[in-house]
Each structure stands twice: as C-alpha cells, then as structure tokens.
Coordinates of C-alpha atoms and ligand atoms in Angstrom, one line a residue:
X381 CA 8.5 26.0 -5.4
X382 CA 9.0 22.2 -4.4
X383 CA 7.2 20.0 -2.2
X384 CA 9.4 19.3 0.7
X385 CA 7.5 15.5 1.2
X386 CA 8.2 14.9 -2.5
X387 CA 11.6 14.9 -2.0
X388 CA 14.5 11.6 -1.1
X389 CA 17.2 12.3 0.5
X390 CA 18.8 12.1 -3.3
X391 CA 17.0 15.2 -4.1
X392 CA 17.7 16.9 -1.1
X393 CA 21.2 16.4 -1.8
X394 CA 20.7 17.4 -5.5
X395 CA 19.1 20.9 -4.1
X396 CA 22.1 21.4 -1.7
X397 CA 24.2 21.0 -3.9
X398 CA 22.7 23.5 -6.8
X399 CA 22.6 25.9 -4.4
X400 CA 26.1 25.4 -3.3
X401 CA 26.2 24.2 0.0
X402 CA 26.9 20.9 1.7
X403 CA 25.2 17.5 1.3
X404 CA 24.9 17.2 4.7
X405 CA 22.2 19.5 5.3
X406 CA 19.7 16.9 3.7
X407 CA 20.5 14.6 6.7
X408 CA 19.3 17.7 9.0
X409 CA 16.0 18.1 7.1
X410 CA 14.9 14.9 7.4
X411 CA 15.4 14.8 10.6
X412 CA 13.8 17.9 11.2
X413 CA 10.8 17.2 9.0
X414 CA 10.0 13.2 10.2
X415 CA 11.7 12.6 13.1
X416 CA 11.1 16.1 14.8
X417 CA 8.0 16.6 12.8
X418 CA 8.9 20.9 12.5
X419 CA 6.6 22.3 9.7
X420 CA 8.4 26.0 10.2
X421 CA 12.0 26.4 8.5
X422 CA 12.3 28.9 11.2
X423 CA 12.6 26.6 13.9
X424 CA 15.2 24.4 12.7
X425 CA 18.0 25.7 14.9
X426 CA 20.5 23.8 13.5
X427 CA 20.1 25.4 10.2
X428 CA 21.1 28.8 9.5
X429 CA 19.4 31.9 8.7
X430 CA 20.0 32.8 5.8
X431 CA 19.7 29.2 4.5
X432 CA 16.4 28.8 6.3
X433 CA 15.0 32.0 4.5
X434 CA 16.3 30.1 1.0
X435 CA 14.8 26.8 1.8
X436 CA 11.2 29.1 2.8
X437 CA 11.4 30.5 -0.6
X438 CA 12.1 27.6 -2.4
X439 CA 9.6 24.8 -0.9
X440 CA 6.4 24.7 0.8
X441 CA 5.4 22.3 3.7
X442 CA 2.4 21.5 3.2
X443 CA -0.8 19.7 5.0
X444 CA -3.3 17.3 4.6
X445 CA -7.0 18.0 5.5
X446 CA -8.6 15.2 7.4
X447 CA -12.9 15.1 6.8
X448 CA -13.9 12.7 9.0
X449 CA -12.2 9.8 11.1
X450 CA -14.6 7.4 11.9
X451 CA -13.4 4.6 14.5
X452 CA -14.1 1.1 14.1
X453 CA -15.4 -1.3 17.5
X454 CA -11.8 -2.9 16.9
X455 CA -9.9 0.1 17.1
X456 CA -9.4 0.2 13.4
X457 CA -9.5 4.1 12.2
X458 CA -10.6 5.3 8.5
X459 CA -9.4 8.8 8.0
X460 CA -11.1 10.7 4.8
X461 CA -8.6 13.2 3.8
X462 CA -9.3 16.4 1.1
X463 CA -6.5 17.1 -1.1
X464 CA -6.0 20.4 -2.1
X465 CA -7.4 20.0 -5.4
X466 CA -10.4 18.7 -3.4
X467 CA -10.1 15.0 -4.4
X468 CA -11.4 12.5 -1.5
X469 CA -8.9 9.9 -0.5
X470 CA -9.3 7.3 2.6
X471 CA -6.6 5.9 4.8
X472 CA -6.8 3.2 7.5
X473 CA -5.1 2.9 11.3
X474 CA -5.1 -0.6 12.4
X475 CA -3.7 -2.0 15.7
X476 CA -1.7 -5.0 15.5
X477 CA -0.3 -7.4 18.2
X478 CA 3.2 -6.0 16.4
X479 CA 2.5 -2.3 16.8
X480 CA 0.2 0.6 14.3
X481 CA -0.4 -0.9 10.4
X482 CA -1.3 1.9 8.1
X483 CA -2.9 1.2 4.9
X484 CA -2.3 4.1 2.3
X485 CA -4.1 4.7 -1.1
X486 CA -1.9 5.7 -3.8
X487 CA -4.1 6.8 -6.7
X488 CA -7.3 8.7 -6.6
X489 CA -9.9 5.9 -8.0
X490 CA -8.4 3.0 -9.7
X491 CA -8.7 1.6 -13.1
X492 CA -8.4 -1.9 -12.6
X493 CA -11.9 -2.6 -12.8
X494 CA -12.2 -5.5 -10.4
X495 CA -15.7 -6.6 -10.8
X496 CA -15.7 -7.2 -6.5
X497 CA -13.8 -3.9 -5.3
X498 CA -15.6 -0.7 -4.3
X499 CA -12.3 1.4 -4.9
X500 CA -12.7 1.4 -8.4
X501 CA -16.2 2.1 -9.2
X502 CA -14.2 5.7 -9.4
X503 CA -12.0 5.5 -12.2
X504 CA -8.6 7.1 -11.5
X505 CA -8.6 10.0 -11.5
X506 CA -5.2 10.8 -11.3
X507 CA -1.7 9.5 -9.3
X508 CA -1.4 10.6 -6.0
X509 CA 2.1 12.8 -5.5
X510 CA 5.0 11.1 -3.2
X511 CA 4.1 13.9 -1.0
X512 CA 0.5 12.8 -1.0
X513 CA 1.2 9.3 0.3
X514 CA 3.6 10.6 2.7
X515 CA 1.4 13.1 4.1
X516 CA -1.3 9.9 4.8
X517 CA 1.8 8.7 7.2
X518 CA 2.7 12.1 9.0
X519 CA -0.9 13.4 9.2
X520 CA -2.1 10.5 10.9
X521 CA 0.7 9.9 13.4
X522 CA 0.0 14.0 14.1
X523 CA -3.5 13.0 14.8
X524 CA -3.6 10.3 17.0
X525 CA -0.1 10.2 18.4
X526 CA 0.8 6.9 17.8
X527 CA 4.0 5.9 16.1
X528 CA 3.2 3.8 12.8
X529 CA 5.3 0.6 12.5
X530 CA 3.9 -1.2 9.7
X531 CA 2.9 0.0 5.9
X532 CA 0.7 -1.7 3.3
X533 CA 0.5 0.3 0.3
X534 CA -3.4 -1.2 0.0
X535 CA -5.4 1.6 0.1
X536 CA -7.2 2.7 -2.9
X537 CA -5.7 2.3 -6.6
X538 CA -3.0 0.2 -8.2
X539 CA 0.4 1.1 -6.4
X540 CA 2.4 -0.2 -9.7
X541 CA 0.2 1.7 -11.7
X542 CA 2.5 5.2 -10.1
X543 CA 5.4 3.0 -10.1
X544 CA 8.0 5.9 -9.6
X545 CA 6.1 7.8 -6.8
X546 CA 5.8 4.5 -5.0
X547 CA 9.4 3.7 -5.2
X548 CA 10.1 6.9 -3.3
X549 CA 7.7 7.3 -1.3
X550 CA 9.5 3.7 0.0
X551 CA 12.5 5.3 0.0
X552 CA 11.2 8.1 1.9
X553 CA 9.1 6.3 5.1
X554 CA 12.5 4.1 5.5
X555 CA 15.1 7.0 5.8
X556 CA 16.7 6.1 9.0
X557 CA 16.8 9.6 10.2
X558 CA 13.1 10.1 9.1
X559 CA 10.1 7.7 10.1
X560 CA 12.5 4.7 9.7
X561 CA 9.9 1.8 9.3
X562 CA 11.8 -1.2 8.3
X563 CA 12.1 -2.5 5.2
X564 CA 10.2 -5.6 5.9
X565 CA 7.4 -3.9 7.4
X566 CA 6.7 -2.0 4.5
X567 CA 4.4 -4.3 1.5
X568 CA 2.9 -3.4 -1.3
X569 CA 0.0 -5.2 -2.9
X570 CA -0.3 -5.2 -6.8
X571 CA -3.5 -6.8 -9.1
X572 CA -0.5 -8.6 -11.4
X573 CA 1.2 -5.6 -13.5
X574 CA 3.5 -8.3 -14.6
X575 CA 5.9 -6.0 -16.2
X576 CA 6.4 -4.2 -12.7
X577 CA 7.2 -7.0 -10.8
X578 CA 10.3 -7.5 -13.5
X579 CA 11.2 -4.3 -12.2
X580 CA 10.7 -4.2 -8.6
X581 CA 12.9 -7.2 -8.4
X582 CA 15.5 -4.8 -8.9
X583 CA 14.4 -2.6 -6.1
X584 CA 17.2 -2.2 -3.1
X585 CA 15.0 -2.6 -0.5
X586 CA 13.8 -6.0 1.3
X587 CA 9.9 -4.8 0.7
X588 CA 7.2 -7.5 0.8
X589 CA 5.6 -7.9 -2.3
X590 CA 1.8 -9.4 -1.8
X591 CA -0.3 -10.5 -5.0
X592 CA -3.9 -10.2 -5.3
X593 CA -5.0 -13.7 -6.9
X594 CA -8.7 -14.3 -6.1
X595 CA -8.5 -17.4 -9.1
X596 CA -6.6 -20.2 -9.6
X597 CA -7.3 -20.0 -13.6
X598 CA -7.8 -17.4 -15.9
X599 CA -11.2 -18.7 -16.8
X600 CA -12.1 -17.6 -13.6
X601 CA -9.4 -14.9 -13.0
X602 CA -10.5 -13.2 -16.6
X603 CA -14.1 -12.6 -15.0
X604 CA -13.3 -11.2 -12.0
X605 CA -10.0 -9.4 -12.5
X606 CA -9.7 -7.7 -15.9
X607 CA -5.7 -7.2 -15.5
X608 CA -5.8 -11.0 -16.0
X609 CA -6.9 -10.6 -20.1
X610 CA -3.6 -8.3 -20.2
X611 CA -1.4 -10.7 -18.1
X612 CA -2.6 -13.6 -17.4
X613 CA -1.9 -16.3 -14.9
X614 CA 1.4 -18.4 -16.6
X615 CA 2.3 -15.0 -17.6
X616 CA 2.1 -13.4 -13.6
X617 CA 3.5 -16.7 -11.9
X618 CA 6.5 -16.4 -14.4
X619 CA 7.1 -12.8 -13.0
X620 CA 6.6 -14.1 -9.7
X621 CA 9.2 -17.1 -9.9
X622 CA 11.7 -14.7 -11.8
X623 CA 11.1 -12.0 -8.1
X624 CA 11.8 -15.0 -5.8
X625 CA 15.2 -16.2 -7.5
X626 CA 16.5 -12.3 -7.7
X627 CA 15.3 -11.6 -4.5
X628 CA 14.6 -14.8 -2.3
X629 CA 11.9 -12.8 -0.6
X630 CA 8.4 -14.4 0.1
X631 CA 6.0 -13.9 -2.2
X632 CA 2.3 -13.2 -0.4
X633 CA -1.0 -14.2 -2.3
X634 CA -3.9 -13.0 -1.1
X635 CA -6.9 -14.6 -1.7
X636 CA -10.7 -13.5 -1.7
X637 CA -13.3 -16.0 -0.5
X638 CA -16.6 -15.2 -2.5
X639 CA -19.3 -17.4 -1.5
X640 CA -20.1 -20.0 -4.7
X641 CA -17.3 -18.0 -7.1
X642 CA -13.8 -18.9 -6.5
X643 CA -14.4 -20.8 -3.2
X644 CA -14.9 -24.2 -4.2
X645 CA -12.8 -27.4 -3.4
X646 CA -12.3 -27.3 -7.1
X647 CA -10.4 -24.1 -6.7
X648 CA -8.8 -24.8 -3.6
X649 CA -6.9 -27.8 -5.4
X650 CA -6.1 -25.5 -8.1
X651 CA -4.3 -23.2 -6.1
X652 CA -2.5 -25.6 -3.8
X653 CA -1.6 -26.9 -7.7
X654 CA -0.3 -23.3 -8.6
X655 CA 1.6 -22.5 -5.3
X656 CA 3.4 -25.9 -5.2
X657 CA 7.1 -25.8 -4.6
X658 CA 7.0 -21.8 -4.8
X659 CA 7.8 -20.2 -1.3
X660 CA 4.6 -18.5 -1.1
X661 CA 2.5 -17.6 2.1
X662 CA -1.4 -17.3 0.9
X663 CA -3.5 -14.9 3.1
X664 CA -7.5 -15.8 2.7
X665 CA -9.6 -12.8 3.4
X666 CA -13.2 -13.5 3.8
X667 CA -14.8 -11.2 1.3
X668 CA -16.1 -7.8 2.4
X669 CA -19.7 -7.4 1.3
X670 CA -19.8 -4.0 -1.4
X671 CA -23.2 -2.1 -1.8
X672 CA -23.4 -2.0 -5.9
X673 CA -22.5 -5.7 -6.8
X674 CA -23.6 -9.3 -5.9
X675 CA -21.1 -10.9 -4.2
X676 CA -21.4 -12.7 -1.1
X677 CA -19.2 -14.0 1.6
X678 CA -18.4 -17.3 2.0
X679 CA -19.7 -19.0 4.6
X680 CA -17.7 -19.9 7.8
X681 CA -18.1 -23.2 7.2
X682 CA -16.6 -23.4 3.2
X683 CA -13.9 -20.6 4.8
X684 CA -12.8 -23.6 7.0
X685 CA -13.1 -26.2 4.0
X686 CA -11.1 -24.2 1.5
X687 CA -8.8 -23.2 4.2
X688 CA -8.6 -27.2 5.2
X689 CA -7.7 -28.1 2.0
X690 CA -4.8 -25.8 1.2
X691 CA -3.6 -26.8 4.7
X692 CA -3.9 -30.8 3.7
X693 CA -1.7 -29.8 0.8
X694 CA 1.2 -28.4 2.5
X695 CA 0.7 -24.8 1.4
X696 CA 1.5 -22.1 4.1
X697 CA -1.8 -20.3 4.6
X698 CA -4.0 -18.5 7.2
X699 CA -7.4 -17.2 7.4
X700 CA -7.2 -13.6 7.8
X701 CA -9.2 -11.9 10.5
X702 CA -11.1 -8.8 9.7
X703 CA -10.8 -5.1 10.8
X704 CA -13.0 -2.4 10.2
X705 CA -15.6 -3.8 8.7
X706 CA -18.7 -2.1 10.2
X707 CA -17.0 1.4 9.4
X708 CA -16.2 0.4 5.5
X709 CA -12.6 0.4 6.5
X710 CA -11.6 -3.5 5.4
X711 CA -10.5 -4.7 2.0
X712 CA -12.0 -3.1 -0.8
X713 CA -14.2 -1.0 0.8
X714 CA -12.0 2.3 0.6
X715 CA -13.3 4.5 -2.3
X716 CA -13.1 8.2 -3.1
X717 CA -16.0 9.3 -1.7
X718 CA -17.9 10.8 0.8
X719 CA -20.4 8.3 1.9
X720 CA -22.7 9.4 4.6
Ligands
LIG1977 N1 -4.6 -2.6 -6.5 C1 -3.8 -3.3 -5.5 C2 -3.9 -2.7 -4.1 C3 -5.2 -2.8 -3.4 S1 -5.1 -3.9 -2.1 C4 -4.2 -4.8 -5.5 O1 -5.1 -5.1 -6.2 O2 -3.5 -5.5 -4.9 C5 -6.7 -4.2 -1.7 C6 -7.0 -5.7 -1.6 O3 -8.4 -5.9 -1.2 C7 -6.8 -6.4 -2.9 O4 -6.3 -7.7 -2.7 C8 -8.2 -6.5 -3.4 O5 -8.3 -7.4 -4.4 C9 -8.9 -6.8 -2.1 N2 -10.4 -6.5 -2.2 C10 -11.0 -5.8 -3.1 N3 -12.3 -5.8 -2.8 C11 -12.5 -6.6 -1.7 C12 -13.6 -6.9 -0.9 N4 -14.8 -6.4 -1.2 N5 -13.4 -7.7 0.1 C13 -12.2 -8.2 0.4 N6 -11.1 -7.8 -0.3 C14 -11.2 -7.0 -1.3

C-alpha cells in the first residue's frame, strides 16, 4: 500500500505505467485528489471501475487529525495536528494583504539546537513523510475553507535536513492541476546547511530561499546557532553567492532582534558589511519571547536604531510585523507539544 499524498505526478506516472495503463491517468488524480479534493476512489467518475477498485487496493488516502486550533486576535490560526503514530506537530494560517500564508513543519522536533528556538527543545524525532507536509496544506484548507496562496516551509524542524521529501512536497503543492501555488510563493527557510544550498541551486523551480542569520560573525553566530561550528559564516555566504549566480533569485536573510545579543550598532554595521553588493532582502523579526531561556526582545526603540542603520547603508530591509504571538503561533514558538 502507497500513500496517495506521497506521491508526484512522476510517481504517479511510474504506477500507471507498471500496471499497464496510460500516463494520463496521473493528470486525473491529481485533479481529483487537490483540485476536487475526493478522498473516495469511487467517486472519481472519470476513472473506471475496475481501475478505481486497483488504485483502492493499492493506496490509502489518508487524514490528518487536528487537536486543537486556537485563533490568534489577528486572525493568525495554529492548528495542533496528531499523526497517526501519535507525534504532535503545529501548523500556522496567517492572513496576508496578498491572500492565506501557511507555515508547515517538516520534521517532528529539530536538532539544530538553536540556543533561542522553542522548536527544538524536542530533538527530532523523526522526518515528516511528503504526505505529512502535504496533509498540513489540504487539512487546513478542508477546515477553514480558505484557499492557501502562500507557503513557508518554517514550521518546526530543519526543512534541508529531509531534503528529498521537501523537494517533492514542492513539487507536489505546485502541480498545476493540483493546489497550484506558484513557484514564488512557495519559500523555504534553512539554519545554513551549506551543502544543501549547493544543491538546491539546481532545483527547477523559482522557490525563495530565506536564510536564518541572527549574527553577523561566527563569534556570535557560534553561540547562538550551533550549525555555524559545522558551517560557518565565509563558508554559508559562499553557498549563498554560488545560489544567486545559478539562479539569480533573491536571497532572503532573516534576522532576530535579541535585546543586548546581536542587536547592537556594532552588529548592524557588520551585517550591512556582509550583505554589501549581494542582492539580498533582510527581514528583522523582533524576537518572540520563549518560556525556558533568557532572551529578551529588543526594545522598539534599538528595533528602529538597528533597523536605521541597515537602512543608512543602502541594504534592502524591513521590520517585520508580528502574528500570532499571544497564541504561541510566531517564529519559534511552534514545538511538538501539547501545551495547555
Ligand atoms: N530550521 C529552519 C526553519 C525554521 S524557520 C530555519 O532555521 O530557518 C523559523 C524561523 O524563526 C527561523 O528563522 C528561526 O531562527 C526563527 N526563530 C526561532 N526562534 C525564534 C524566536 N523565539 N523568535 C523569533 N524568531 C525565532
């Protein structure tokens, strides 16, 4: 028995095609499955009998369990979802000016170890199947009806850290029969797994690619972000400038304001230093306050000062604005857990 959400349209095709009949019918699935959202073999008309009664036997369709959906004063929604081996996964709805932003987890707890992120106080404790991420997208466009626009893979976990399922759960959300979100509304956020970004430049599709910096140096970077003592900044930047020439897409850095750690004018000139010349677009997030560890946010006023400063330098930045805070639904506050 297969998954039907693990599969591309390559696999589909693959199936067909072991089972001797036409390529074609993986165009019909799809749209069946994402476009018409069917769930029941038996009621894709299009598709006969005696192949529906093969495909039946041959994959399940499965579902996602949601726990809780807790709604946010901004609209933002944080779905806790139970896998059926009973892992805890969250997902978050936001509402932009552009349309519905989902932000999908792709590992069950993370091993990064950032010393500021709630997701990984869980280590991982294992991928999450294409099927799983996909289901995140279908389950929560069943349950509130909207139509999702926009994907960030920046949920919980390292999404180049299950490099292959992310690839095609891309592959999947873009089929232009299926939920068809564009290629350039689809990003994926990685810590630095330098090697990854040497292969992702060969990926076909026009995804953003957004960097997690949160340092300007690795004396800085090494403390707060232990991927940096594997790869560190010269290391990630020469990754970075290797994507932009293959691909000539923007590179986004996002940035973390900790109050008194890495948001000093010190730091600010270091990473207009860094981003000089590089077509980069830097995204500040104020930092989202975690339970078990000291950091603080910055203040508005050195928010302004750093934001100033990058500004003065001629770097392309903004300050983002938060969503979902009061419900633990903003930057690393996802985790694998059942809180209340
Ligand atoms: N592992 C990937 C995907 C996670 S994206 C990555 O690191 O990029 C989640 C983003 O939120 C990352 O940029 C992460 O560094 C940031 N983040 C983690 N904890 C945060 C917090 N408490 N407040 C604000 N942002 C946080």
């Amino acid at each position: 028995m297969f998954n039907i959400y693990d599969s591309t349209e390559e696999d589909f095709n693959n199936y067909f095609l072991s089972i001797n009949e036409k390529t074609f019918r993986s165009k019909q699935l799809i749209n069946w499955l994402y476009r018409k959202k069917v769930t029941d073999f038996y009621l894709m008309s299009d598709i006969k009998k005696a192949l529906q009664e093969k495909l039946n036997q041959d994959f399940i369709i499965p579902s996602l369990e949601c726990i809780t959906k807790n709604i946010s004063q901004d609209g933002t929604t944080k779905f806790l979802f139970k896998l059926a081996d009973e892992n805890l996964i969250e997902t978050v709805l936001m509402h932009q000016e552009y349309g519905y932003s989902l932000c999908v987890t792709s590992q069950v707890g993370c091993n990064m170890g950032c010393m500021f992120c709630a997701s990984g106080l869980k280590k991982k404790v294992r991928n999450l199947e294409v099927a799983e991420m996909v289901l995140q997208v279908l389950t929560v466009e069943q349950l509130t009806g909207v139509k999702i626009t926009h994907i960030v893979v920046m949920g919980i976990g390292e999404p180049f850290d299950n490099y292959l399922n992310l690839l095609k759960f891309l592959n999947i959300v873009n089929h232009p029969l299926g939920l068809e979100i564009g290629q350039r509304h689809l990003t994926v956020s990685t810590c630095g797994l330098v090697p990854k970004i040497y292969e992702f430049a060969e990926f076909p599709l026009q995804v953003n690619l957004a960097i997690s910096l949160h340092a300007p140096n690795n004396e800085l970077r090494n403390k707060l972000m232990p991927i940096n003592k594997s790869y560190n900044i010269e290391e990630l930047f020469k990754a970075l400038k290797y994507y932009y020439n293959k691909t000539n897409r923007r590179i986004t850095i996002e940035y973390i304001l900790i109050n008194n750690v890495n948001d000093n004018q010190k730091e600010a000139r270091e990473l207009a230093d860094l981003l000089r010349g590089m077509n980069a677009y830097v995204n500040l997030i104020p930092y989202n306050e975690v339970l078990e560890n000291p950091f603080k946010r910055s203040t508005i006023e050195r928010q302004r000062q750093f934001y100033d400063t990058l500004k003065k330098q001629g770097i392309n930045v903004t300050l983002r604005k938060e969503q979902g805070s009061d419900i633990a639904a903003a930057c690393g506050q996802l985790r694998s857990k059942y809180l209340q």
